[in-house]
Amino acid sequence: MGPFELRTMSEHGLLFIKMVFALQDAIAKYSDANEADRVKAAELLRKMAACLKEIDQEVAAEKPNPTKHVGSMRVYLSTFKSRFAPVIGDREAEKLEHELMSLFDTTEGDDGPMISGFIALKKYAEEGLVDDEHLRASLITLVQVREQLEATADVIEFE
């Protein structure tokens, strides 16, 4: 991936935030879930948020190796539809699961387009090909997503 693809790389975090907002919107429209289903869905979001924190710390490390955490995120996302179908409906849960999994798609032998993109962006910043502000703005999206996941978990569980 070359430095001319940075716009796409830096937009993955924003795409993730957009997906979380779509989840929040779906939750607001579909509120027939029982308490046990809501608790399970909230638990999954909290695990995803904790995993993102680990990924964020790993990406910030001198020699990033987020593969283990990306694998954990993929495991969490593989249960997304089953956990969220009772909360937001089958169709919406399946759609969001597919979209979220695409950010962590490891078929290219890397850590998925979002995380590999962040690591490449960091490398380009170290080489002076990208300014530090662009890097920080891109990486802060992981924090924003994590905070939105935690807030959404609270809304689901305590609604």
PDB file of C-alpha atoms in Angstrom, residues 40-108:
ATOM      1  CA  LYS A  40     -25.824 -10.280  25.937  1.00  0.00           C
ATOM      2  CA  ALA A  41     -25.629  -7.624  23.226  1.00  0.00           C
ATOM      3  CA  ALA A  42     -24.222  -5.054  25.671  1.00  0.00           C
ATOM      4  CA  GLU A  43     -21.651  -7.581  26.883  1.00  0.00           C
ATOM      5  CA  LEU A  44     -20.465  -8.127  23.313  1.00  0.00           C
ATOM      6  CA  LEU A  45     -20.081  -4.379  22.731  1.00  0.00           C
ATOM      7  CA  ARG A  46     -18.031  -4.044  25.909  1.00  0.00           C
ATOM      8  CA  LYS A  47     -15.749  -6.893  24.806  1.00  0.00           C
ATOM      9  CA  MET A  48     -15.345  -5.232  21.417  1.00  0.00           C
ATOM     10  CA  ALA A  49     -14.513  -1.916  23.109  1.00  0.00           C
ATOM     11  CA  ALA A  50     -11.907  -3.565  25.351  1.00  0.00           C
ATOM     12  CA  CYS A  51     -10.408  -5.294  22.323  1.00  0.00           C
ATOM     13  CA  LEU A  52     -10.202  -1.965  20.477  1.00  0.00           C
ATOM     14  CA  LYS A  53      -8.306  -0.527  23.439  1.00  0.00           C
ATOM     15  CA  GLU A  54      -5.778  -3.365  23.135  1.00  0.00           C
ATOM     16  CA  ILE A  55      -5.539  -2.839  19.370  1.00  0.00           C
ATOM     17  CA  ASP A  56      -5.042   0.905  19.870  1.00  0.00           C
ATOM     18  CA  GLN A  57      -2.219   0.294  22.357  1.00  0.00           C
ATOM     19  CA  GLU A  58      -0.614  -2.226  20.025  1.00  0.00           C
ATOM     20  CA  VAL A  59      -0.794   0.099  17.014  1.00  0.00           C
ATOM     21  CA  ALA A  60       0.877   2.810  19.125  1.00  0.00           C
ATOM     22  CA  ALA A  61       3.705   0.455  20.146  1.00  0.00           C
ATOM     23  CA  GLU A  62       7.168   0.830  18.659  1.00  0.00           C
ATOM     24  CA  LYS A  63       6.788  -2.524  16.862  1.00  0.00           C
ATOM     25  CA  PRO A  64       3.036  -3.022  16.424  1.00  0.00           C
ATOM     26  CA  ASN A  65       1.737  -6.588  16.388  1.00  0.00           C
ATOM     27  CA  PRO A  66      -2.045  -6.433  16.785  1.00  0.00           C
ATOM     28  CA  THR A  67      -2.695  -9.823  15.133  1.00  0.00           C
ATOM     29  CA  LYS A  68      -3.827 -11.539  18.359  1.00  0.00           C
ATOM     30  CA  HIS A  69      -6.282  -8.751  19.142  1.00  0.00           C
ATOM     31  CA  VAL A  70      -7.559  -8.594  15.561  1.00  0.00           C
ATOM     32  CA  GLY A  71      -8.227 -12.330  15.866  1.00  0.00           C
ATOM     33  CA  SER A  72     -10.162 -11.705  19.078  1.00  0.00           C
ATOM     34  CA  MET A  73     -12.178  -8.974  17.382  1.00  0.00           C
ATOM     35  CA  ARG A  74     -13.010 -11.339  14.519  1.00  0.00           C
ATOM     36  CA  VAL A  75     -14.261 -13.912  17.056  1.00  0.00           C
ATOM     37  CA  TYR A  76     -16.449 -11.277  18.718  1.00  0.00           C
ATOM     38  CA  LEU A  77     -17.771 -10.093  15.368  1.00  0.00           C
ATOM     39  CA  SER A  78     -18.587 -13.656  14.318  1.00  0.00           C
ATOM     40  CA  THR A  79     -21.181 -13.696  17.110  1.00  0.00           C
ATOM     41  CA  PHE A  80     -22.585 -10.260  16.274  1.00  0.00           C
ATOM     42  CA  LYS A  81     -25.618 -11.461  14.322  1.00  0.00           C
ATOM     43  CA  SER A  82     -26.666 -14.020  16.923  1.00  0.00           C
ATOM     44  CA  ARG A  83     -26.304 -11.486  19.737  1.00  0.00           C
ATOM     45  CA  PHE A  84     -27.933  -8.569  17.942  1.00  0.00           C
ATOM     46  CA  ALA A  85     -30.718 -10.166  15.887  1.00  0.00           C
ATOM     47  CA  PRO A  86     -33.057 -10.126  18.925  1.00  0.00           C
ATOM     48  CA  VAL A  87     -32.125  -6.492  19.584  1.00  0.00           C
ATOM     49  CA  ILE A  88     -32.181  -4.952  16.077  1.00  0.00           C
ATOM     50  CA  GLY A  89     -33.676  -7.619  13.816  1.00  0.00           C
ATOM     51  CA  ASP A  90     -32.090 -10.313  11.643  1.00  0.00           C
ATOM     52  CA  ARG A  91     -31.566  -8.288   8.494  1.00  0.00           C
ATOM     53  CA  GLU A  92     -29.917  -5.314  10.195  1.00  0.00           C
ATOM     54  CA  ALA A  93     -27.763  -7.558  12.415  1.00  0.00           C
ATOM     55  CA  GLU A  94     -26.533  -9.549   9.420  1.00  0.00           C
ATOM     56  CA  LYS A  95     -25.796  -6.386   7.439  1.00  0.00           C
ATOM     57  CA  LEU A  96     -23.825  -4.779  10.273  1.00  0.00           C
ATOM     58  CA  GLU A  97     -21.924  -7.990  11.011  1.00  0.00           C
ATOM     59  CA  HIS A  98     -20.827  -8.183   7.387  1.00  0.00           C
ATOM     60  CA  GLU A  99     -19.783  -4.509   7.315  1.00  0.00           C
ATOM     61  CA  LEU A 100     -17.875  -4.741  10.590  1.00  0.00           C
ATOM     62  CA  MET A 101     -16.122  -7.950   9.531  1.00  0.00           C
ATOM     63  CA  SER A 102     -14.941  -6.211   6.361  1.00  0.00           C
ATOM     64  CA  LEU A 103     -12.817  -3.852   8.480  1.00  0.00           C
ATOM     65  CA  PHE A 104     -11.055  -6.842  10.041  1.00  0.00           C
ATOM     66  CA  ASP A 105     -10.876  -9.015   6.910  1.00  0.00           C
ATOM     67  CA  THR A 106      -7.606 -10.918   7.154  1.00  0.00           C
ATOM     68  CA  THR A 107      -7.788 -12.752   3.811  1.00  0.00           C
ATOM     69  CA  GLU A 108      -4.875 -10.666   2.540  1.00  0.00           C
TER      70      GLU A 108
END
